[in-house]
Amino acid sequence: MAHDKIVVGVDIGSTKITVVAAQGSANRRNNIEILGFSEVPVPAGAVVNGSVENIKQVGSAIKEALAEAGSRSDLDIGIVNVSFSGTHVKVSSQSDGVIRPSASSGEEVTQRDVDQLVDDMYRAKIEPNFDVLHVLPMDFIVDNSIGVREPVGRTGIKLGGNFLVVSANSQSILRTKKSLADADQALRCDKLVLAPLATSLAVLTDNEIKAGIAMVDIGDHTTDVIIYHDRIVRHIASFPIGGRHITADLEVGCGIQFENAEQLKKEYGVAVSADVPLNIEILINYLAGRQPKQVLKKNVALIIEERLKEIAAMVYAEIIKSGFADRLIGGLVLTGGSANIPEIEVLFEKITDMSVRVGYPENLERTAKADAVSNSSFSTAIGLAWAGLKSVDPRVKSVCKPASAFNTGNVVQKEPVKEVKEQPKRNGTFWDNITGIIGKKDDSLGDY
């Protein structure tokens, strides 16, 4: 990890823009030093379900956040890594394969072969008006050997792989890029990183990623799940329920305004109602000029508990769906704003029957600035900084599509279009299924 490289992460959330500037620690190899940070609210409706809706408002907030972070770090920020997320993001499992042109001479699979295979996946067949943003390898195939983790160095004619392909709505990505340009025409985006992927870089330990872990990010509008096993991303999912829905439940259940319900959740909320006495009353302001309203803390806990049970059940269903439920030795790591609700780990343990911890940014060089960002609000922005300092998957050159390939500002940059035939259904071996992709079978190569 380069110690002198400075990386800036810009997390575009539904309620705020968070920025973190960092560099590799000179004292400890696997730590980062926080140089600057900021947190600026965005107007309601400017970002909805992770997607930028009001370019001007988001651009203004980014500009303010970058200026504040720059002043704290004495940096002139020009290059950033940016998050994307939301219900418009799609994740699909796809496979591809090639006949290696150099294989006839008996050469081993090279890193260049693997990187080329991954690069080809950025032209995979996806829905119209979507862009592929990440290609995440799961395992590779070399000739008849399947489930190969490290293909480089093996000998074989045929190289293939199974991938998670992450794509996002093209217009949503364009609005994100335009909001950066609105903040500063000279600002350049180096990497676009899926928010939960960035967050996982900040809050998960290397041991957890190897042993098997599910990270659950309970954001304002959505809850994201990302599953690792043997240091490989195995499953990604998102559903449109988050902390805002808990607040909305309190708003209706207690007969108060939304902002008062948010205050009630943060100051008095707990995730488990069983131990809350029946006779504790809370006075909460709900309308200017009116006497505060009395609500029972027990009722507040019951409302929060029911919504969190729903979220926990949906998370557990995704884990079962992934096929890795029995292989996640590390259990669950909860993050996001709602992960700060007391006893939330107890509730998730009860619903999922898995070990649970609340995750905060790891491996920060201990300074006053690090202490200020050691909370879930900055996890994604710190992960974006990590994305510029270490590889998400060391087996490949990068899992991120170069940001320069996307539309920027008002200028449309078109990529060359490569026709990709629709992949046949996977009802046989991998090589049976990709015949339509790599071309007509060559009998001189034997069965594949």
GROMACS .gro file of C-alpha atoms in nm:
model
  448
    1MET     CA    1   0.000   0.000   0.000
    2ALA     CA    2   0.141   0.337  -0.105
    3HIS     CA    3   0.193   0.553   0.203
    4ASP     CA    4   0.225   0.887   0.024
    5LYS     CA    5  -0.081   0.854  -0.199
    6ILE     CA    6  -0.370   1.076  -0.091
    7VAL     CA    7  -0.722   0.954  -0.171
    8VAL     CA    8  -1.051   1.138  -0.122
    9GLY     CA    9  -1.384   0.960  -0.084
   10VAL     CA   10  -1.716   1.134  -0.152
   11ASP     CA   11  -2.020   0.945  -0.025
   12ILE     CA   12  -2.346   1.071  -0.176
   13GLY     CA   13  -2.613   0.965   0.071
   14SER     CA   14  -2.986   1.029   0.088
   15THR     CA   15  -2.952   1.280   0.372
   16LYS     CA   16  -2.594   1.404   0.356
   17ILE     CA   17  -2.265   1.423   0.168
   18THR     CA   18  -1.967   1.289   0.362
   19VAL     CA   19  -1.608   1.340   0.253
   20VAL     CA   20  -1.290   1.182   0.387
   21ALA     CA   21  -0.933   1.254   0.273
   22ALA     CA   22  -0.678   0.991   0.376
   23GLN     CA   23  -0.342   0.838   0.299
   24GLY     CA   24  -0.160   0.519   0.394
   25SER     CA   25  -0.010   0.526   0.741
   26ALA     CA   26   0.364   0.570   0.761
   27ASN     CA   27   0.368   0.386   1.096
   28ARG     CA   28   0.155   0.078   1.037
   29ARG     CA   29   0.133  -0.098   0.703
   30ASN     CA   30  -0.237  -0.180   0.705
   31ASN     CA   31  -0.364   0.145   0.857
   32ILE     CA   32  -0.472   0.472   0.702
   33GLU     CA   33  -0.430   0.823   0.834
   34ILE     CA   34  -0.728   1.058   0.819
   35LEU     CA   35  -0.621   1.398   0.682
   36GLY     CA   36  -0.957   1.574   0.652
   37PHE     CA   37  -1.330   1.513   0.669
   38SER     CA   38  -1.667   1.683   0.641
   39GLU     CA   39  -2.039   1.613   0.659
   40VAL     CA   40  -2.291   1.838   0.482
   41PRO     CA   41  -2.670   1.777   0.471
   42VAL     CA   42  -2.855   1.764   0.140
   43PRO     CA   43  -3.211   1.898   0.104
   44ALA     CA   44  -3.491   1.645   0.129
   45GLY     CA   45  -3.561   1.490  -0.211
   46ALA     CA   46  -3.225   1.583  -0.364
   47VAL     CA   47  -3.115   1.218  -0.337
   48VAL     CA   48  -3.384   0.950  -0.339
   49ASN     CA   49  -3.307   0.583  -0.278
   50GLY     CA   50  -2.940   0.652  -0.344
   51SER     CA   51  -3.001   0.820  -0.680
   52VAL     CA   52  -2.926   1.188  -0.743
   53GLU     CA   53  -3.246   1.368  -0.839
   54ASN     CA   54  -3.150   1.737  -0.802
   55ILE     CA   55  -2.812   1.799  -0.962
   56LYS     CA   56  -2.781   2.161  -0.843
   57GLN     CA   57  -2.859   2.086  -0.479
   58VAL     CA   58  -2.627   1.786  -0.465
   59GLY     CA   59  -2.354   1.975  -0.650
   60SER     CA   60  -2.376   2.262  -0.402
   61ALA     CA   61  -2.351   2.021  -0.107
   62ILE     CA   62  -2.050   1.843  -0.262
   63LYS     CA   63  -1.878   2.177  -0.319
   64GLU     CA   64  -1.931   2.278   0.044
   65ALA     CA   65  -1.819   1.938   0.175
   66LEU     CA   66  -1.501   1.937  -0.036
   67ALA     CA   67  -1.415   2.291   0.074
   68GLU     CA   68  -1.458   2.198   0.441
   69ALA     CA   69  -1.255   1.877   0.409
   70GLY     CA   70  -0.989   2.062   0.210
   71SER     CA   71  -0.953   2.331   0.475
   72ARG     CA   72  -0.913   2.069   0.750
   73SER     CA   73  -0.645   1.884   0.555
   74ASP     CA   74  -0.480   2.179   0.377
   75LEU     CA   75  -0.544   2.002   0.044
   76ASP     CA   76  -0.666   2.126  -0.291
   77ILE     CA   77  -0.894   1.835  -0.378
   78GLY     CA   78  -0.915   1.755  -0.749
   79ILE     CA   79  -0.958   1.375  -0.776
   80VAL     CA   80  -1.216   1.174  -0.583
   81ASN     CA   81  -1.370   0.830  -0.548
   82VAL     CA   82  -1.750   0.846  -0.544
   83SER     CA   83  -2.018   0.609  -0.414
   84PHE     CA   84  -2.327   0.492  -0.598
   85SER     CA   85  -2.618   0.291  -0.457
   86GLY     CA   86  -2.993   0.255  -0.467
   87THR     CA   87  -3.276   0.047  -0.598
   88HIS     CA   88  -3.168   0.115  -0.958
   89VAL     CA   89  -2.856  -0.099  -0.905
   90LYS     CA   90  -2.876  -0.454  -1.044
   91VAL     CA   91  -2.654  -0.752  -0.969
   92SER     CA   92  -2.645  -1.059  -1.194
   93SER     CA   93  -2.441  -1.379  -1.208
   94GLN     CA   94  -2.275  -1.426  -1.547
   95SER     CA   95  -2.012  -1.647  -1.703
   96ASP     CA   96  -1.771  -1.601  -1.990
   97GLY     CA   97  -1.481  -1.785  -2.147
   98VAL     CA   98  -1.210  -1.754  -2.412
   99ILE     CA   99  -0.969  -1.967  -2.605
  100ARG     CA  100  -0.623  -1.837  -2.516
  101PRO     CA  101  -0.427  -1.746  -2.831
  102SER     CA  102  -0.095  -1.824  -2.663
  103ALA     CA  103  -0.201  -2.163  -2.528
  104SER     CA  104  -0.085  -2.358  -2.834
  105SER     CA  105   0.273  -2.285  -2.737
  106GLY     CA  106   0.218  -2.428  -2.389
  107GLU     CA  107   0.240  -2.102  -2.195
  108GLU     CA  108   0.076  -2.067  -1.856
  109VAL     CA  109  -0.226  -1.846  -1.789
  110THR     CA  110  -0.099  -1.495  -1.724
  111GLN     CA  111  -0.233  -1.201  -1.530
  112ARG     CA  112  -0.294  -1.031  -1.862
  113ASP     CA  113  -0.521  -1.321  -1.969
  114VAL     CA  114  -0.726  -1.288  -1.651
  115ASP     CA  115  -0.752  -0.910  -1.675
  116GLN     CA  116  -0.862  -0.934  -2.038
  117LEU     CA  117  -1.134  -1.183  -1.944
  118VAL     CA  118  -1.260  -0.943  -1.676
  119ASP     CA  119  -1.242  -0.645  -1.913
  120ASP     CA  120  -1.454  -0.834  -2.167
  121MET     CA  121  -1.728  -0.868  -1.904
  122TYR     CA  122  -1.785  -0.492  -1.910
  123ARG     CA  123  -1.953  -0.555  -2.246
  124ALA     CA  124  -2.177  -0.825  -2.100
  125LYS     CA  125  -2.541  -0.834  -2.205
  126ILE     CA  126  -2.745  -0.633  -1.954
  127GLU     CA  127  -3.066  -0.432  -1.960
  128PRO     CA  128  -3.087  -0.135  -2.199
  129ASN     CA  129  -2.984   0.200  -2.049
  130PHE     CA  130  -2.768   0.036  -1.784
  131ASP     CA  131  -2.389   0.055  -1.742
  132VAL     CA  132  -2.171  -0.221  -1.597
  133LEU     CA  133  -1.978  -0.068  -1.308
  134HIS     CA  134  -1.820  -0.367  -1.133
  135VAL     CA  135  -1.710  -0.711  -1.246
  136LEU     CA  136  -1.641  -0.924  -0.938
  137PRO     CA  137  -1.480  -1.264  -1.007
  138MET     CA  138  -1.602  -1.556  -0.797
  139ASP     CA  139  -1.410  -1.848  -0.945
  140PHE     CA  140  -1.236  -1.944  -1.268
  141ILE     CA  141  -1.229  -2.242  -1.502
  142VAL     CA  142  -0.913  -2.364  -1.672
  143ASP     CA  143  -0.984  -2.639  -1.924
  144ASN     CA  144  -1.179  -2.901  -1.724
  145SER     CA  145  -1.081  -2.768  -1.383
  146ILE     CA  146  -1.369  -2.580  -1.224
  147GLY     CA  147  -1.379  -2.372  -0.907
  148VAL     CA  148  -1.024  -2.245  -0.963
  149ARG     CA  149  -0.946  -1.963  -0.723
  150GLU     CA  150  -0.606  -1.861  -0.867
  151PRO     CA  151  -0.581  -1.926  -1.244
  152VAL     CA  152  -0.249  -1.746  -1.303
  153GLY     CA  153   0.030  -2.001  -1.352
  154ARG     CA  154  -0.195  -2.289  -1.458
  155THR     CA  155  -0.162  -2.433  -1.806
  156GLY     CA  156  -0.465  -2.471  -2.026
  157ILE     CA  157  -0.624  -2.380  -2.355
  158LYS     CA  158  -0.958  -2.255  -2.225
  159LEU     CA  159  -0.998  -1.987  -1.960
  160GLY     CA  160  -1.337  -1.897  -1.816
  161GLY     CA  161  -1.491  -1.746  -1.509
  162ASN     CA  162  -1.806  -1.692  -1.305
  163PHE     CA  163  -1.871  -1.331  -1.210
  164LEU     CA  164  -2.103  -1.101  -1.020
  165VAL     CA  165  -2.182  -0.816  -1.260
  166VAL     CA  166  -2.300  -0.493  -1.096
  167SER     CA  167  -2.480  -0.245  -1.322
  168ALA     CA  168  -2.663   0.081  -1.264
  169ASN     CA  169  -2.905   0.301  -1.451
  170SER     CA  170  -2.712   0.514  -1.701
  171GLN     CA  171  -2.913   0.831  -1.633
  172SER     CA  172  -2.861   0.797  -1.258
  173ILE     CA  173  -2.486   0.765  -1.309
  174LEU     CA  174  -2.491   1.063  -1.546
  175ARG     CA  175  -2.668   1.275  -1.283
  176THR     CA  176  -2.402   1.177  -1.030
  177LYS     CA  177  -2.128   1.284  -1.270
  178LYS     CA  178  -2.309   1.608  -1.347
  179SER     CA  179  -2.340   1.689  -0.977
  180LEU     CA  180  -1.961   1.655  -0.947
  181ALA     CA  181  -1.914   1.884  -1.245
  182ASP     CA  182  -2.159   2.131  -1.091
  183ALA     CA  183  -1.949   2.133  -0.772
  184ASP     CA  184  -1.628   2.196  -0.968
  185GLN     CA  185  -1.573   2.167  -1.342
  186ALA     CA  186  -1.212   2.060  -1.277
  187LEU     CA  187  -1.312   1.782  -1.035
  188ARG     CA  188  -1.226   1.435  -1.166
  189CYS     CA  189  -1.376   1.104  -1.056
  190ASP     CA  190  -1.123   0.822  -1.035
  191LYS     CA  191  -1.351   0.537  -0.924
  192LEU     CA  192  -1.726   0.484  -0.893
  193VAL     CA  193  -1.774   0.230  -0.614
  194LEU     CA  194  -2.091   0.055  -0.499
  195ALA     CA  195  -2.161   0.199  -0.152
  196PRO     CA  196  -2.190  -0.132   0.040
  197LEU     CA  197  -1.872  -0.258  -0.128
  198ALA     CA  198  -1.689   0.057  -0.013
  199THR     CA  199  -1.837   0.030   0.337
  200SER     CA  200  -1.720  -0.329   0.368
  201LEU     CA  201  -1.362  -0.216   0.304
  202ALA     CA  202  -1.388   0.011   0.607
  203VAL     CA  203  -1.571  -0.201   0.865
  204LEU     CA  204  -1.475  -0.564   0.797
  205THR     CA  205  -1.151  -0.726   0.911
  206ASP     CA  206  -0.936  -0.946   0.689
  207ASN     CA  207  -1.010  -1.244   0.913
  208GLU     CA  208  -1.386  -1.192   0.876
  209ILE     CA  209  -1.364  -1.164   0.498
  210LYS     CA  210  -1.168  -1.490   0.485
  211ALA     CA  211  -1.385  -1.681   0.733
  212GLY     CA  212  -1.716  -1.569   0.582
  213ILE     CA  213  -1.922  -1.267   0.679
  214ALA     CA  214  -2.241  -1.085   0.585
  215MET     CA  215  -2.229  -0.706   0.616
  216VAL     CA  216  -2.566  -0.536   0.658
  217ASP     CA  217  -2.577  -0.160   0.597
  218ILE     CA  218  -2.906  -0.014   0.723
  219GLY     CA  219  -2.917   0.322   0.549
  220ASP     CA  220  -3.186   0.588   0.544
  221HIS     CA  221  -3.386   0.458   0.247
  222THR     CA  222  -3.239   0.113   0.180
  223THR     CA  223  -3.072  -0.183   0.348
  224ASP     CA  224  -2.777  -0.337   0.164
  225VAL     CA  225  -2.631  -0.683   0.214
  226ILE     CA  226  -2.291  -0.801   0.091
  227ILE     CA  227  -2.156  -1.149   0.161
  228TYR     CA  228  -1.789  -1.252   0.158
  229HIS     CA  229  -1.640  -1.598   0.182
  230ASP     CA  230  -1.274  -1.691   0.136
  231ARG     CA  231  -1.201  -1.320   0.064
  232ILE     CA  232  -1.435  -1.324  -0.237
  233VAL     CA  233  -1.762  -1.133  -0.280
  234ARG     CA  234  -2.030  -1.401  -0.315
  235HIS     CA  235  -2.361  -1.215  -0.299
  236ILE     CA  236  -2.495  -0.858  -0.308
  237ALA     CA  237  -2.854  -0.750  -0.246
  238SER     CA  238  -3.053  -0.440  -0.158
  239PHE     CA  239  -3.412  -0.377  -0.052
  240PRO     CA  240  -3.599  -0.048  -0.009
  241ILE     CA  241  -3.649  -0.045   0.368
  242GLY     CA  242  -3.426   0.151   0.605
  243GLY     CA  243  -3.404   0.389   0.896
  244ARG     CA  244  -3.653   0.632   0.741
  245HIS     CA  245  -3.923   0.365   0.764
  246ILE     CA  246  -3.859   0.322   1.137
  247THR     CA  247  -3.897   0.698   1.180
  248ALA     CA  248  -4.216   0.698   0.972
  249ASP     CA  249  -4.360   0.424   1.194
  250LEU     CA  250  -4.290   0.636   1.502
  251GLU     CA  251  -4.442   0.939   1.331
  252VAL     CA  252  -4.771   0.758   1.278
  253GLY     CA  253  -4.767   0.549   1.595
  254CYS     CA  254  -4.695   0.841   1.827
  255GLY     CA  255  -4.887   1.111   1.637
  256ILE     CA  256  -4.590   1.346   1.597
  257GLN     CA  257  -4.404   1.513   1.310
  258PHE     CA  258  -4.130   1.331   1.121
  259GLU     CA  259  -3.842   1.538   1.259
  260ASN     CA  260  -3.969   1.482   1.614
  261ALA     CA  261  -3.996   1.110   1.546
  262GLU     CA  262  -3.634   1.108   1.426
  263GLN     CA  263  -3.525   1.276   1.749
  264LEU     CA  264  -3.730   1.027   1.950
  265LYS     CA  265  -3.564   0.734   1.770
  266LYS     CA  266  -3.212   0.865   1.823
  267GLU     CA  267  -3.249   0.970   2.187
  268TYR     CA  268  -3.479   0.705   2.333
  269GLY     CA  269  -3.503   0.420   2.083
  270VAL     CA  270  -3.409   0.062   2.169
  271ALA     CA  271  -3.437  -0.247   1.953
  272VAL     CA  272  -3.568  -0.489   2.217
  273SER     CA  273  -3.884  -0.401   2.408
  274ALA     CA  274  -3.897  -0.690   2.658
  275ASP     CA  275  -3.690  -0.521   2.929
  276VAL     CA  276  -3.840  -0.171   2.894
  277PRO     CA  277  -4.068  -0.090   3.194
  278LEU     CA  278  -4.430  -0.004   3.124
  279ASN     CA  279  -4.432   0.314   3.331
  280ILE     CA  280  -4.158   0.524   3.169
  281GLU     CA  281  -4.301   0.828   2.992
  282ILE     CA  282  -4.117   1.052   2.747
  283LEU     CA  283  -4.207   1.414   2.676
  284ILE     CA  284  -4.158   1.498   2.311
  285ASN     CA  285  -4.215   1.828   2.134
  286TYR     CA  286  -4.436   1.780   1.832
  287LEU     CA  287  -4.581   2.120   1.734
  288ALA     CA  288  -4.469   2.477   1.806
  289GLY     CA  289  -4.685   2.648   2.066
  290ARG     CA  290  -4.824   2.321   2.202
  291GLN     CA  291  -4.741   2.139   2.522
  292PRO     CA  292  -4.504   1.842   2.473
  293LYS     CA  293  -4.676   1.510   2.411
  294GLN     CA  294  -4.634   1.216   2.647
  295VAL     CA  295  -4.543   0.882   2.491
  296LEU     CA  296  -4.454   0.554   2.660
  297LYS     CA  297  -4.097   0.439   2.606
  298LYS     CA  298  -4.235   0.084   2.588
  299ASN     CA  299  -4.450   0.178   2.288
  300VAL     CA  300  -4.152   0.344   2.118
  301ALA     CA  301  -3.949   0.026   2.167
  302LEU     CA  302  -4.231  -0.194   2.036
  303ILE     CA  303  -4.265   0.013   1.717
  304ILE     CA  304  -3.891   0.008   1.650
  305GLU     CA  305  -3.863  -0.361   1.731
  306GLU     CA  306  -4.132  -0.465   1.484
  307ARG     CA  307  -3.975  -0.280   1.191
  308LEU     CA  308  -3.627  -0.411   1.276
  309LYS     CA  309  -3.767  -0.765   1.293
  310GLU     CA  310  -3.891  -0.719   0.937
  311ILE     CA  311  -3.551  -0.594   0.822
  312ALA     CA  312  -3.370  -0.877   1.002
  313ALA     CA  313  -3.601  -1.137   0.846
  314MET     CA  314  -3.539  -0.996   0.497
  315VAL     CA  315  -3.164  -1.001   0.559
  316TYR     CA  316  -3.178  -1.362   0.676
  317ALA     CA  317  -3.382  -1.458   0.369
  318GLU     CA  318  -3.109  -1.307   0.146
  319ILE     CA  319  -2.842  -1.501   0.334
  320ILE     CA  320  -3.037  -1.825   0.282
  321LYS     CA  321  -3.084  -1.736  -0.085
  322SER     CA  322  -2.709  -1.687  -0.128
  323GLY     CA  323  -2.637  -2.048  -0.030
  324PHE     CA  324  -2.374  -1.941   0.223
  325ALA     CA  325  -2.582  -1.942   0.542
  326ASP     CA  326  -2.389  -2.235   0.692
  327ARG     CA  327  -2.049  -2.101   0.585
  328LEU     CA  328  -2.048  -1.756   0.746
  329ILE     CA  329  -1.827  -1.822   1.046
  330GLY     CA  330  -1.806  -1.449   1.118
  331GLY     CA  331  -2.184  -1.407   1.124
  332LEU     CA  332  -2.319  -1.056   1.064
  333VAL     CA  333  -2.170  -0.708   1.090
  334LEU     CA  334  -2.427  -0.428   1.114
  335THR     CA  335  -2.350  -0.074   1.005
  336GLY     CA  336  -2.534   0.237   0.890
  337GLY     CA  337  -2.719   0.494   1.098
  338SER     CA  338  -2.980   0.256   1.240
  339ALA     CA  339  -2.708   0.016   1.358
  340ASN     CA  340  -2.657   0.265   1.642
  341ILE     CA  341  -2.994   0.175   1.798
  342PRO     CA  342  -2.914   0.009   2.134
  343GLU     CA  343  -2.952  -0.371   2.148
  344ILE     CA  344  -2.993  -0.406   1.771
  345GLU     CA  345  -2.736  -0.685   1.771
  346VAL     CA  346  -2.948  -0.878   2.025
  347LEU     CA  347  -3.251  -0.859   1.798
  348PHE     CA  348  -3.058  -0.968   1.486
  349GLU     CA  349  -2.901  -1.258   1.677
  350LYS     CA  350  -3.248  -1.377   1.779
  351ILE     CA  351  -3.391  -1.358   1.426
  352THR     CA  352  -3.092  -1.502   1.237
  353ASP     CA  353  -2.938  -1.731   1.501
  354MET     CA  354  -2.598  -1.595   1.395
  355SER     CA  355  -2.329  -1.403   1.582
  356VAL     CA  356  -2.367  -1.026   1.531
  357ARG     CA  357  -2.154  -0.722   1.597
  358VAL     CA  358  -2.196  -0.354   1.515
  359GLY     CA  359  -1.920  -0.243   1.279
  360TYR     CA  360  -1.725   0.082   1.281
  361PRO     CA  361  -1.428   0.191   1.068
  362GLU     CA  362  -1.125  -0.031   1.128
  363ASN     CA  363  -0.748   0.023   1.095
  364LEU     CA  364  -0.738   0.400   1.144
  365GLU     CA  365  -0.419   0.566   1.266
  366ARG     CA  366  -0.522   0.699   1.607
  367THR     CA  367  -0.548   1.077   1.582
  368ALA     CA  368  -0.807   1.338   1.680
  369LYS     CA  369  -0.935   1.337   1.321
  370ALA     CA  370  -0.968   0.959   1.325
  371ASP     CA  371  -1.168   0.977   1.647
  372ALA     CA  372  -1.405   1.226   1.481
  373VAL     CA  373  -1.486   0.986   1.195
  374SER     CA  374  -1.490   0.658   1.391
  375ASN     CA  375  -1.863   0.614   1.350
  376SER     CA  376  -2.103   0.468   1.096
  377SER     CA  377  -2.172   0.807   0.934
  378PHE     CA  378  -1.825   0.807   0.776
  379SER     CA  379  -1.786   0.434   0.704
  380THR     CA  380  -1.862   0.454   0.332
  381ALA     CA  381  -1.646   0.762   0.272
  382ILE     CA  382  -1.355   0.593   0.453
  383GLY     CA  383  -1.415   0.280   0.242
  384LEU     CA  384  -1.395   0.493  -0.072
  385ALA     CA  385  -1.054   0.612   0.045
  386TRP     CA  386  -0.951   0.252   0.106
  387ALA     CA  387  -1.062   0.168  -0.251
  388GLY     CA  388  -0.784   0.391  -0.378
  389LEU     CA  389  -0.521   0.235  -0.152
  390LYS     CA  390  -0.583  -0.139  -0.171
  391SER     CA  391  -0.737  -0.385  -0.413
  392VAL     CA  392  -1.088  -0.517  -0.361
  393ASP     CA  393  -0.973  -0.840  -0.527
  394PRO     CA  394  -0.595  -0.886  -0.568
  395ARG     CA  395  -0.651  -1.153  -0.835
  396VAL     CA  396  -0.744  -0.889  -1.095
  397LYS     CA  397  -0.621  -0.548  -1.204
  398SER     CA  398  -0.941  -0.377  -1.088
  399VAL     CA  399  -1.307  -0.455  -1.020
  400CYS     CA  400  -1.409  -0.098  -1.112
  401LYS     CA  401  -1.482   0.025  -1.461
  402PRO     CA  402  -1.263   0.330  -1.535
  403ALA     CA  403  -1.470   0.637  -1.453
  404SER     CA  404  -1.340   0.805  -1.768
  405ALA     CA  405  -1.552   0.561  -1.968
  406PHE     CA  406  -1.874   0.717  -1.844
  407ASN     CA  407  -2.067   1.024  -1.949
  408THR     CA  408  -1.938   1.338  -1.781
  409GLY     CA  409  -2.107   1.673  -1.753
  410ASN     CA  410  -2.294   1.761  -2.070
  411VAL     CA  411  -2.055   1.573  -2.297
  412VAL     CA  412  -2.154   1.224  -2.402
  413GLN     CA  413  -1.857   0.993  -2.450
  414LYS     CA  414  -1.963   0.683  -2.637
  415GLU     CA  415  -1.783   0.355  -2.586
  416PRO     CA  416  -1.721   0.126  -2.880
  417VAL     CA  417  -2.003  -0.126  -2.898
  418LYS     CA  418  -1.916  -0.492  -2.915
  419GLU     CA  419  -2.194  -0.726  -3.012
  420VAL     CA  420  -2.246  -0.988  -2.743
  421LYS     CA  421  -2.459  -1.289  -2.818
  422GLU     CA  422  -2.716  -1.385  -2.558
  423GLN     CA  423  -2.576  -1.655  -2.333
  424PRO     CA  424  -2.755  -1.988  -2.339
  425LYS     CA  425  -2.908  -2.120  -2.020
  426ARG     CA  426  -2.661  -2.296  -1.793
  427ASN     CA  427  -2.789  -2.652  -1.805
  428GLY     CA  428  -2.464  -2.838  -1.854
  429THR     CA  429  -2.098  -2.785  -1.795
  430PHE     CA  430  -1.963  -2.435  -1.823
  431TRP     CA  431  -1.791  -2.511  -2.152
  432ASP     CA  432  -2.107  -2.663  -2.299
  433ASN     CA  433  -2.291  -2.341  -2.220
  434ILE     CA  434  -2.037  -2.093  -2.355
  435THR     CA  435  -2.002  -2.250  -2.699
  436GLY     CA  436  -2.230  -1.975  -2.829
  437ILE     CA  437  -2.001  -1.713  -2.676
  438ILE     CA  438  -1.656  -1.827  -2.781
  439GLY     CA  439  -1.754  -1.959  -3.121
  440LYS     CA  440  -1.796  -2.288  -3.298
  441LYS     CA  441  -1.635  -2.587  -3.133
  442ASP     CA  442  -1.298  -2.683  -3.278
  443ASP     CA  443  -1.275  -3.065  -3.290
  444SER     CA  444  -0.897  -3.045  -3.271
  445LEU     CA  445  -0.934  -2.918  -2.917
  446GLY     CA  446  -1.126  -3.220  -2.789
  447ASP     CA  447  -1.446  -3.205  -2.585
  448TYR     CA  448  -1.527  -2.891  -2.389
   0.00000   0.00000   0.00000
